[in-house]
JSON list of N, CA and C in Angstrom, two decimals:
[
{"chain": "A", "resi": 40, "resn": "MET", "atom": "N", "xyz": [126.90, -51.22, 38.94]},
{"chain": "A", "resi": 40, "resn": "MET", "atom": "CA", "xyz": [126.66, -52.70, 38.49]},
{"chain": "A", "resi": 40, "resn": "MET", "atom": "C", "xyz": [127.39, -52.88, 37.42]},
{"chain": "A", "resi": 41, "resn": "ILE", "atom": "N", "xyz": [127.94, -54.18, 37.31]},
{"chain": "A", "resi": 41, "resn": "ILE", "atom": "CA", "xyz": [128.83, -54.75, 36.68]},
{"chain": "A", "resi": 41, "resn": "ILE", "atom": "C", "xyz": [128.11, -55.23, 35.20]},
{"chain": "A", "resi": 42, "resn": "SER", "atom": "N", "xyz": [126.69, -55.56, 35.24]},
{"chain": "A", "resi": 42, "resn": "SER", "atom": "CA", "xyz": [126.07, -56.30, 34.18]},
{"chain": "A", "resi": 42, "resn": "SER", "atom": "C", "xyz": [125.21, -55.43, 33.46]},
{"chain": "A", "resi": 43, "resn": "ASP", "atom": "N", "xyz": [125.23, -55.52, 32.05]},
{"chain": "A", "resi": 43, "resn": "ASP", "atom": "CA", "xyz": [124.11, -54.74, 31.11]},
{"chain": "A", "resi": 43, "resn": "ASP", "atom": "C", "xyz": [122.84, -55.29, 31.66]},
{"chain": "A", "resi": 44, "resn": "PHE", "atom": "N", "xyz": [122.89, -56.23, 31.92]},
{"chain": "A", "resi": 44, "resn": "PHE", "atom": "CA", "xyz": [121.34, -57.24, 32.07]},
{"chain": "A", "resi": 44, "resn": "PHE", "atom": "C", "xyz": [120.67, -56.17, 33.22]},
{"chain": "A", "resi": 45, "resn": "ASN", "atom": "N", "xyz": [121.23, -55.57, 34.09]},
{"chain": "A", "resi": 45, "resn": "ASN", "atom": "CA", "xyz": [120.40, -54.83, 34.97]},
{"chain": "A", "resi": 45, "resn": "ASN", "atom": "C", "xyz": [119.53, -53.99, 34.70]},
{"chain": "A", "resi": 46, "resn": "THR", "atom": "N", "xyz": [119.58, -53.40, 33.50]},
{"chain": "A", "resi": 46, "resn": "THR", "atom": "CA", "xyz": [118.53, -52.46, 32.65]},
{"chain": "A", "resi": 46, "resn": "THR", "atom": "C", "xyz": [117.09, -53.34, 32.13]},
{"chain": "A", "resi": 47, "resn": "THR", "atom": "N", "xyz": [117.37, -54.72, 32.26]},
{"chain": "A", "resi": 47, "resn": "THR", "atom": "CA", "xyz": [116.46, -55.46, 31.92]},
{"chain": "A", "resi": 47, "resn": "THR", "atom": "C", "xyz": [115.51, -56.24, 33.39]},
{"chain": "A", "resi": 48, "resn": "ALA", "atom": "N", "xyz": [116.11, -55.67, 34.40]},
{"chain": "A", "resi": 48, "resn": "ALA", "atom": "CA", "xyz": [115.42, -56.64, 35.42]},
{"chain": "A", "resi": 48, "resn": "ALA", "atom": "C", "xyz": [114.43, -55.56, 36.06]},
{"chain": "A", "resi": 49, "resn": "ASP", "atom": "N", "xyz": [113.14, -56.12, 36.93]},
{"chain": "A", "resi": 49, "resn": "ASP", "atom": "CA", "xyz": [112.64, -55.28, 37.54]},
{"chain": "A", "resi": 49, "resn": "ASP", "atom": "C", "xyz": [112.91, -54.75, 38.90]},
{"chain": "A", "resi": 50, "resn": "ILE", "atom": "N", "xyz": [113.74, -55.81, 39.31]},
{"chain": "A", "resi": 50, "resn": "ILE", "atom": "CA", "xyz": [114.18, -55.56, 40.82]},
{"chain": "A", "resi": 50, "resn": "ILE", "atom": "C", "xyz": [115.99, -56.16, 40.60]},
{"chain": "A", "resi": 51, "resn": "ILE", "atom": "N", "xyz": [116.72, -55.28, 41.27]},
{"chain": "A", "resi": 51, "resn": "ILE", "atom": "CA", "xyz": [118.30, -55.60, 41.66]},
{"chain": "A", "resi": 51, "resn": "ILE", "atom": "C", "xyz": [118.57, -55.96, 42.90]},
{"chain": "A", "resi": 52, "resn": "LEU", "atom": "N", "xyz": [118.97, -57.16, 43.16]},
{"chain": "A", "resi": 52, "resn": "LEU", "atom": "CA", "xyz": [119.69, -57.30, 44.54]},
{"chain": "A", "resi": 52, "resn": "LEU", "atom": "C", "xyz": [121.07, -57.38, 44.55]},
{"chain": "A", "resi": 53, "resn": "PHE", "atom": "N", "xyz": [121.56, -56.65, 45.35]},
{"chain": "A", "resi": 53, "resn": "PHE", "atom": "CA", "xyz": [123.18, -56.64, 45.48]},
{"chain": "A", "resi": 53, "resn": "PHE", "atom": "C", "xyz": [123.58, -57.28, 46.59]},
{"chain": "A", "resi": 54, "resn": "ALA", "atom": "N", "xyz": [124.68, -58.07, 46.47]},
{"chain": "A", "resi": 54, "resn": "ALA", "atom": "CA", "xyz": [125.51, -58.48, 47.85]},
{"chain": "A", "resi": 54, "resn": "ALA", "atom": "C", "xyz": [126.89, -58.49, 47.35]},
{"chain": "A", "resi": 55, "resn": "SER", "atom": "N", "xyz": [127.33, -57.41, 48.09]},
{"chain": "A", "resi": 55, "resn": "SER", "atom": "CA", "xyz": [128.88, -57.29, 48.05]},
{"chain": "A", "resi": 55, "resn": "SER", "atom": "C", "xyz": [130.02, -58.58, 48.22]},
{"chain": "A", "resi": 56, "resn": "LYS", "atom": "N", "xyz": [130.96, -58.92, 47.72]},
{"chain": "A", "resi": 56, "resn": "LYS", "atom": "CA", "xyz": [131.68, -59.60, 47.83]},
{"chain": "A", "resi": 56, "resn": "LYS", "atom": "C", "xyz": [133.19, -59.18, 48.59]},
{"chain": "A", "resi": 57, "resn": "GLY", "atom": "N", "xyz": [133.33, -57.71, 48.37]},
{"chain": "A", "resi": 57, "resn": "GLY", "atom": "CA", "xyz": [134.38, -57.46, 49.09]},
{"chain": "A", "resi": 57, "resn": "GLY", "atom": "C", "xyz": [135.18, -56.58, 47.91]},
{"chain": "A", "resi": 58, "resn": "GLU", "atom": "N", "xyz": [136.18, -56.26, 48.14]},
{"chain": "A", "resi": 58, "resn": "GLU", "atom": "CA", "xyz": [136.98, -55.42, 47.30]},
{"chain": "A", "resi": 58, "resn": "GLU", "atom": "C", "xyz": [137.96, -56.23, 46.46]},
{"chain": "A", "resi": 59, "resn": "LEU", "atom": "N", "xyz": [138.40, -56.24, 45.32]},
{"chain": "A", "resi": 59, "resn": "LEU", "atom": "CA", "xyz": [139.44, -56.64, 44.66]},
{"chain": "A", "resi": 59, "resn": "LEU", "atom": "C", "xyz": [140.42, -57.41, 45.32]},
{"chain": "A", "resi": 60, "resn": "TRP", "atom": "N", "xyz": [140.99, -56.63, 45.96]},
{"chain": "A", "resi": 60, "resn": "TRP", "atom": "CA", "xyz": [141.96, -57.20, 46.78]},
{"chain": "A", "resi": 60, "resn": "TRP", "atom": "C", "xyz": [142.12, -58.02, 48.16]},
{"chain": "A", "resi": 61, "resn": "GLU", "atom": "N", "xyz": [140.82, -58.13, 48.24]},
{"chain": "A", "resi": 61, "resn": "GLU", "atom": "CA", "xyz": [140.31, -58.82, 49.65]},
{"chain": "A", "resi": 61, "resn": "GLU", "atom": "C", "xyz": [139.86, -60.17, 49.34]},
{"chain": "A", "resi": 62, "resn": "PHE", "atom": "N", "xyz": [139.91, -60.94, 50.26]},
{"chain": "A", "resi": 62, "resn": "PHE", "atom": "CA", "xyz": [139.24, -62.16, 50.23]},
{"chain": "A", "resi": 62, "resn": "PHE", "atom": "C", "xyz": [137.92, -62.41, 49.68]},
{"chain": "A", "resi": 63, "resn": "HIS", "atom": "N", "xyz": [137.50, -63.23, 48.89]},
{"chain": "A", "resi": 63, "resn": "HIS", "atom": "CA", "xyz": [136.29, -63.06, 48.35]},
{"chain": "A", "resi": 63, "resn": "HIS", "atom": "C", "xyz": [135.25, -64.09, 48.80]},
{"chain": "A", "resi": 64, "resn": "SER", "atom": "N", "xyz": [134.39, -63.71, 49.87]},
{"chain": "A", "resi": 64, "resn": "SER", "atom": "CA", "xyz": [133.41, -64.56, 50.31]},
{"chain": "A", "resi": 64, "resn": "SER", "atom": "C", "xyz": [132.56, -64.78, 49.88]},
{"chain": "A", "resi": 65, "resn": "MET", "atom": "N", "xyz": [131.62, -65.80, 49.71]},
{"chain": "A", "resi": 65, "resn": "MET", "atom": "CA", "xyz": [130.18, -65.93, 49.11]},
{"chain": "A", "resi": 65, "resn": "MET", "atom": "C", "xyz": [129.17, -65.94, 50.44]},
{"chain": "A", "resi": 66, "resn": "ILE", "atom": "N", "xyz": [129.85, -65.41, 51.34]},
{"chain": "A", "resi": 66, "resn": "ILE", "atom": "CA", "xyz": [128.71, -65.70, 52.52]},
{"chain": "A", "resi": 66, "resn": "ILE", "atom": "C", "xyz": [127.27, -64.77, 52.27]},
{"chain": "A", "resi": 67, "resn": "ALA", "atom": "N", "xyz": [127.61, -63.47, 51.93]},
{"chain": "A", "resi": 67, "resn": "ALA", "atom": "CA", "xyz": [126.56, -62.50, 51.40]},
{"chain": "A", "resi": 67, "resn": "ALA", "atom": "C", "xyz": [125.66, -62.95, 50.42]},
{"chain": "A", "resi": 68, "resn": "PRO", "atom": "N", "xyz": [126.32, -63.25, 49.28]},
{"chain": "A", "resi": 68, "resn": "PRO", "atom": "CA", "xyz": [125.11, -63.70, 48.08]},
{"chain": "A", "resi": 68, "resn": "PRO", "atom": "C", "xyz": [124.67, -65.10, 48.71]},
{"chain": "A", "resi": 69, "resn": "THR", "atom": "N", "xyz": [125.12, -66.09, 49.52]},
{"chain": "A", "resi": 69, "resn": "THR", "atom": "CA", "xyz": [124.49, -67.08, 49.82]},
{"chain": "A", "resi": 69, "resn": "THR", "atom": "C", "xyz": [123.15, -66.91, 50.61]},
{"chain": "A", "resi": 70, "resn": "PHE", "atom": "N", "xyz": [123.70, -66.02, 51.44]},
{"chain": "A", "resi": 70, "resn": "PHE", "atom": "CA", "xyz": [122.67, -65.35, 52.66]},
{"chain": "A", "resi": 70, "resn": "PHE", "atom": "C", "xyz": [121.39, -65.01, 51.94]},
{"chain": "A", "resi": 71, "resn": "LEU", "atom": "N", "xyz": [121.70, -64.29, 50.88]},
{"chain": "A", "resi": 71, "resn": "LEU", "atom": "CA", "xyz": [120.70, -63.46, 50.16]},
{"chain": "A", "resi": 71, "resn": "LEU", "atom": "C", "xyz": [119.64, -64.45, 49.50]},
{"chain": "A", "resi": 72, "resn": "ILE", "atom": "N", "xyz": [120.37, -65.41, 48.79]},
{"chain": "A", "resi": 72, "resn": "ILE", "atom": "CA", "xyz": [119.89, -66.46, 47.67]},
{"chain": "A", "resi": 72, "resn": "ILE", "atom": "C", "xyz": [119.29, -67.56, 48.63]},
{"chain": "A", "resi": 73, "resn": "GLU", "atom": "N", "xyz": [119.73, -67.56, 49.97]},
{"chain": "A", "resi": 73, "resn": "GLU", "atom": "CA", "xyz": [118.77, -68.63, 50.80]},
{"chain": "A", "resi": 73, "resn": "GLU", "atom": "C", "xyz": [117.71, -68.01, 51.63]},
{"chain": "A", "resi": 74, "resn": "ASN", "atom": "N", "xyz": [117.74, -66.84, 51.76]},
{"chain": "A", "resi": 74, "resn": "ASN", "atom": "CA", "xyz": [116.58, -65.66, 52.26]},
{"chain": "A", "resi": 74, "resn": "ASN", "atom": "C", "xyz": [115.56, -65.75, 51.13]},
{"chain": "A", "resi": 75, "resn": "LEU", "atom": "N", "xyz": [115.96, -65.72, 49.76]},
{"chain": "A", "resi": 75, "resn": "LEU", "atom": "CA", "xyz": [114.93, -65.46, 48.63]},
{"chain": "A", "resi": 75, "resn": "LEU", "atom": "C", "xyz": [113.88, -66.83, 48.85]},
{"chain": "A", "resi": 76, "resn": "ILE", "atom": "N", "xyz": [114.76, -67.91, 49.10]},
{"chain": "A", "resi": 76, "resn": "ILE", "atom": "CA", "xyz": [114.14, -69.18, 48.71]},
{"chain": "A", "resi": 76, "resn": "ILE", "atom": "C", "xyz": [113.37, -69.62, 49.79]},
{"chain": "A", "resi": 77, "resn": "ILE", "atom": "N", "xyz": [113.62, -68.97, 51.14]},
{"chain": "A", "resi": 77, "resn": "ILE", "atom": "CA", "xyz": [112.75, -69.13, 51.92]},
{"chain": "A", "resi": 77, "resn": "ILE", "atom": "C", "xyz": [111.71, -68.32, 51.93]},
{"chain": "A", "resi": 78, "resn": "GLY", "atom": "N", "xyz": [111.91, -67.02, 51.67]},
{"chain": "A", "resi": 78, "resn": "GLY", "atom": "CA", "xyz": [110.48, -66.50, 51.30]},
{"chain": "A", "resi": 78, "resn": "GLY", "atom": "C", "xyz": [109.84, -66.94, 50.52]},
{"chain": "A", "resi": 79, "resn": "VAL", "atom": "N", "xyz": [110.18, -67.12, 49.25]},
{"chain": "A", "resi": 79, "resn": "VAL", "atom": "CA", "xyz": [109.30, -67.91, 48.20]},
{"chain": "A", "resi": 79, "resn": "VAL", "atom": "C", "xyz": [108.57, -69.12, 48.58]},
{"chain": "A", "resi": 80, "resn": "GLY", "atom": "N", "xyz": [109.32, -69.87, 49.46]},
{"chain": "A", "resi": 80, "resn": "GLY", "atom": "CA", "xyz": [108.78, -71.35, 50.22]},
{"chain": "A", "resi": 80, "resn": "GLY", "atom": "C", "xyz": [107.58, -70.87, 50.97]},
{"chain": "A", "resi": 81, "resn": "LYS", "atom": "N", "xyz": [107.73, -69.91, 51.96]},
{"chain": "A", "resi": 81, "resn": "LYS", "atom": "CA", "xyz": [106.64, -69.24, 52.76]},
{"chain": "A", "resi": 81, "resn": "LYS", "atom": "C", "xyz": [105.27, -68.87, 52.16]},
{"chain": "A", "resi": 82, "resn": "HIS", "atom": "N", "xyz": [105.86, -68.35, 50.71]},
{"chain": "A", "resi": 82, "resn": "HIS", "atom": "CA", "xyz": [104.58, -67.89, 50.06]},
{"chain": "A", "resi": 82, "resn": "HIS", "atom": "C", "xyz": [103.71, -68.93, 49.23]},
{"chain": "A", "resi": 83, "resn": "LEU", "atom": "N", "xyz": [104.65, -69.80, 48.97]},
{"chain": "A", "resi": 83, "resn": "LEU", "atom": "CA", "xyz": [103.88, -71.13, 48.06]},
{"chain": "A", "resi": 83, "resn": "LEU", "atom": "C", "xyz": [103.56, -72.28, 49.03]},
{"chain": "A", "resi": 84, "resn": "LYS", "atom": "N", "xyz": [103.81, -72.17, 50.13]},
{"chain": "A", "resi": 84, "resn": "LYS", "atom": "CA", "xyz": [103.71, -73.02, 51.33]},
{"chain": "A", "resi": 84, "resn": "LYS", "atom": "C", "xyz": [103.39, -74.62, 50.64]},
{"chain": "A", "resi": 85, "resn": "GLU", "atom": "N", "xyz": [101.97, -75.09, 50.10]},
{"chain": "A", "resi": 85, "resn": "GLU", "atom": "CA", "xyz": [102.13, -76.44, 49.89]},
{"chain": "A", "resi": 85, "resn": "GLU", "atom": "C", "xyz": [102.81, -77.11, 48.87]},
{"chain": "A", "resi": 86, "resn": "SER", "atom": "N", "xyz": [102.90, -76.25, 47.66]},
{"chain": "A", "resi": 86, "resn": "SER", "atom": "CA", "xyz": [103.53, -76.61, 46.42]},
{"chain": "A", "resi": 86, "resn": "SER", "atom": "C", "xyz": [105.11, -76.87, 46.86]},
{"chain": "A", "resi": 87, "resn": "SER", "atom": "N", "xyz": [105.79, -76.10, 47.50]},
{"chain": "A", "resi": 87, "resn": "SER", "atom": "CA", "xyz": [107.19, -75.87, 48.10]},
{"chain": "A", "resi": 87, "resn": "SER", "atom": "C", "xyz": [107.31, -77.19, 48.54]},
{"chain": "A", "resi": 88, "resn": "ILE", "atom": "N", "xyz": [106.45, -77.51, 49.96]},
{"chain": "A", "resi": 88, "resn": "ILE", "atom": "CA", "xyz": [106.66, -78.75, 50.68]},
{"chain": "A", "resi": 88, "resn": "ILE", "atom": "C", "xyz": [106.60, -80.16, 49.65]},
{"chain": "A", "resi": 89, "resn": "SER", "atom": "N", "xyz": [105.85, -80.09, 48.85]},
{"chain": "A", "resi": 89, "resn": "SER", "atom": "CA", "xyz": [105.74, -80.97, 47.70]},
{"chain": "A", "resi": 89, "resn": "SER", "atom": "C", "xyz": [106.82, -81.17, 47.14]},
{"chain": "A", "resi": 90, "resn": "LYS", "atom": "N", "xyz": [107.44, -80.04, 46.38]},
{"chain": "A", "resi": 90, "resn": "LYS", "atom": "CA", "xyz": [108.83, -80.34, 45.84]},
{"chain": "A", "resi": 90, "resn": "LYS", "atom": "C", "xyz": [109.95, -80.56, 46.72]},
{"chain": "A", "resi": 91, "resn": "LEU", "atom": "N", "xyz": [109.95, -80.04, 47.93]},
{"chain": "A", "resi": 91, "resn": "LEU", "atom": "CA", "xyz": [111.16, -80.32, 48.53]},
{"chain": "A", "resi": 91, "resn": "LEU", "atom": "C", "xyz": [110.88, -82.04, 48.91]},
{"chain": "A", "resi": 92, "resn": "GLU", "atom": "N", "xyz": [109.73, -82.50, 49.16]},
{"chain": "A", "resi": 92, "resn": "GLU", "atom": "CA", "xyz": [109.81, -83.80, 49.25]},
{"chain": "A", "resi": 92, "resn": "GLU", "atom": "C", "xyz": [110.05, -84.80, 48.29]},
{"chain": "A", "resi": 93, "resn": "GLU", "atom": "N", "xyz": [109.92, -83.95, 47.07]},
{"chain": "A", "resi": 93, "resn": "GLU", "atom": "CA", "xyz": [110.37, -84.76, 45.80]},
{"chain": "A", "resi": 93, "resn": "GLU", "atom": "C", "xyz": [111.59, -84.75, 45.78]},
{"chain": "A", "resi": 94, "resn": "LEU", "atom": "N", "xyz": [112.39, -83.45, 45.85]},
{"chain": "A", "resi": 94, "resn": "LEU", "atom": "CA", "xyz": [113.80, -83.36, 46.02]},
{"chain": "A", "resi": 94, "resn": "LEU", "atom": "C", "xyz": [114.49, -84.33, 46.90]},
{"chain": "A", "resi": 95, "resn": "ASN", "atom": "N", "xyz": [114.00, -84.47, 48.01]},
{"chain": "A", "resi": 95, "resn": "ASN", "atom": "CA", "xyz": [114.30, -85.32, 48.95]},
{"chain": "A", "resi": 95, "resn": "ASN", "atom": "C", "xyz": [114.30, -86.86, 48.57]},
{"chain": "A", "resi": 96, "resn": "SER", "atom": "N", "xyz": [113.19, -87.25, 47.86]},
{"chain": "A", "resi": 96, "resn": "SER", "atom": "CA", "xyz": [113.38, -88.56, 47.38]},
{"chain": "A", "resi": 96, "resn": "SER", "atom": "C", "xyz": [114.21, -88.77, 46.60]},
{"chain": "A", "resi": 97, "resn": "LEU", "atom": "N", "xyz": [114.88, -87.90, 45.59]},
{"chain": "A", "resi": 97, "resn": "LEU", "atom": "CA", "xyz": [115.42, -88.01, 44.30]},
{"chain": "A", "resi": 97, "resn": "LEU", "atom": "C", "xyz": [116.96, -88.09, 44.92]},
{"chain": "A", "resi": 98, "resn": "ARG", "atom": "N", "xyz": [117.25, -87.40, 46.23]},
{"chain": "A", "resi": 98, "resn": "ARG", "atom": "CA", "xyz": [118.65, -87.38, 46.83]},
{"chain": "A", "resi": 98, "resn": "ARG", "atom": "C", "xyz": [118.68, -88.97, 47.09]},
{"chain": "A", "resi": 99, "resn": "SER", "atom": "N", "xyz": [117.73, -89.36, 47.67]},
{"chain": "A", "resi": 99, "resn": "SER", "atom": "CA", "xyz": [117.74, -90.85, 48.55]},
{"chain": "A", "resi": 99, "resn": "SER", "atom": "C", "xyz": [117.90, -91.75, 47.31]},
{"chain": "A", "resi": 100, "resn": "LYS", "atom": "N", "xyz": [117.43, -91.45, 46.37]},
{"chain": "A", "resi": 100, "resn": "LYS", "atom": "CA", "xyz": [117.39, -92.75, 45.07]},
{"chain": "A", "resi": 100, "resn": "LYS", "atom": "C", "xyz": [118.84, -92.49, 44.36]},
{"chain": "A", "resi": 101, "resn": "TYR", "atom": "N", "xyz": [119.45, -91.44, 44.25]},
{"chain": "A", "resi": 101, "resn": "TYR", "atom": "CA", "xyz": [120.68, -91.30, 43.77]},
{"chain": "A", "resi": 101, "resn": "TYR", "atom": "C", "xyz": [121.76, -91.04, 44.65]},
{"chain": "A", "resi": 102, "resn": "LYS", "atom": "N", "xyz": [121.56, -91.13, 45.98]},
{"chain": "A", "resi": 102, "resn": "LYS", "atom": "CA", "xyz": [122.72, -90.60, 46.94]},
{"chain": "A", "resi": 102, "resn": "LYS", "atom": "C", "xyz": [124.12, -91.33, 46.69]},
{"chain": "A", "resi": 103, "resn": "ASP", "atom": "N", "xyz": [124.14, -92.66, 46.04]},
{"chain": "A", "resi": 103, "resn": "ASP", "atom": "CA", "xyz": [125.47, -92.93, 45.84]},
{"chain": "A", "resi": 103, "resn": "ASP", "atom": "C", "xyz": [126.08, -92.51, 44.54]},
{"chain": "A", "resi": 104, "resn": "LEU", "atom": "N", "xyz": [125.23, -91.74, 43.48]},
{"chain": "A", "resi": 104, "resn": "LEU", "atom": "CA", "xyz": [125.91, -91.19, 42.74]},
{"chain": "A", "resi": 104, "resn": "LEU", "atom": "C", "xyz": [126.25, -89.69, 42.73]},
{"chain": "A", "resi": 105, "resn": "LEU", "atom": "N", "xyz": [125.59, -89.02, 43.93]},
{"chain": "A", "resi": 105, "resn": "LEU", "atom": "CA", "xyz": [125.86, -87.59, 44.42]},
{"chain": "A", "resi": 105, "resn": "LEU", "atom": "C", "xyz": [127.28, -87.17, 44.34]},
{"chain": "A", "resi": 106, "resn": "PRO", "atom": "N", "xyz": [127.77, -86.32, 44.28]},
{"chain": "A", "resi": 106, "resn": "PRO", "atom": "CA", "xyz": [129.15, -85.98, 45.05]},
{"chain": "A", "resi": 106, "resn": "PRO", "atom": "C", "xyz": [128.84, -85.55, 46.49]},
{"chain": "A", "resi": 107, "resn": "ARG", "atom": "N", "xyz": [129.73, -85.62, 47.31]},
{"chain": "A", "resi": 107, "resn": "ARG", "atom": "CA", "xyz": [129.63, -85.17, 48.68]},
{"chain": "A", "resi": 107, "resn": "ARG", "atom": "C", "xyz": [130.27, -83.94, 48.99]}
]
């Protein structure tokens, strides 16, 4: 592990981006994060749907100001 913060964590998740000399893809870390979001969403169901609807509303409201 690179960070000293790993000693304060209850759970450590690792996703390799490859060796220093290789192309550094963010696919593995992104996949890990997306799956965590899905898992939390499944667990919290109703409040997750409510927050997603709120996010969608904000995106619609500010669509002309958001970068593409």
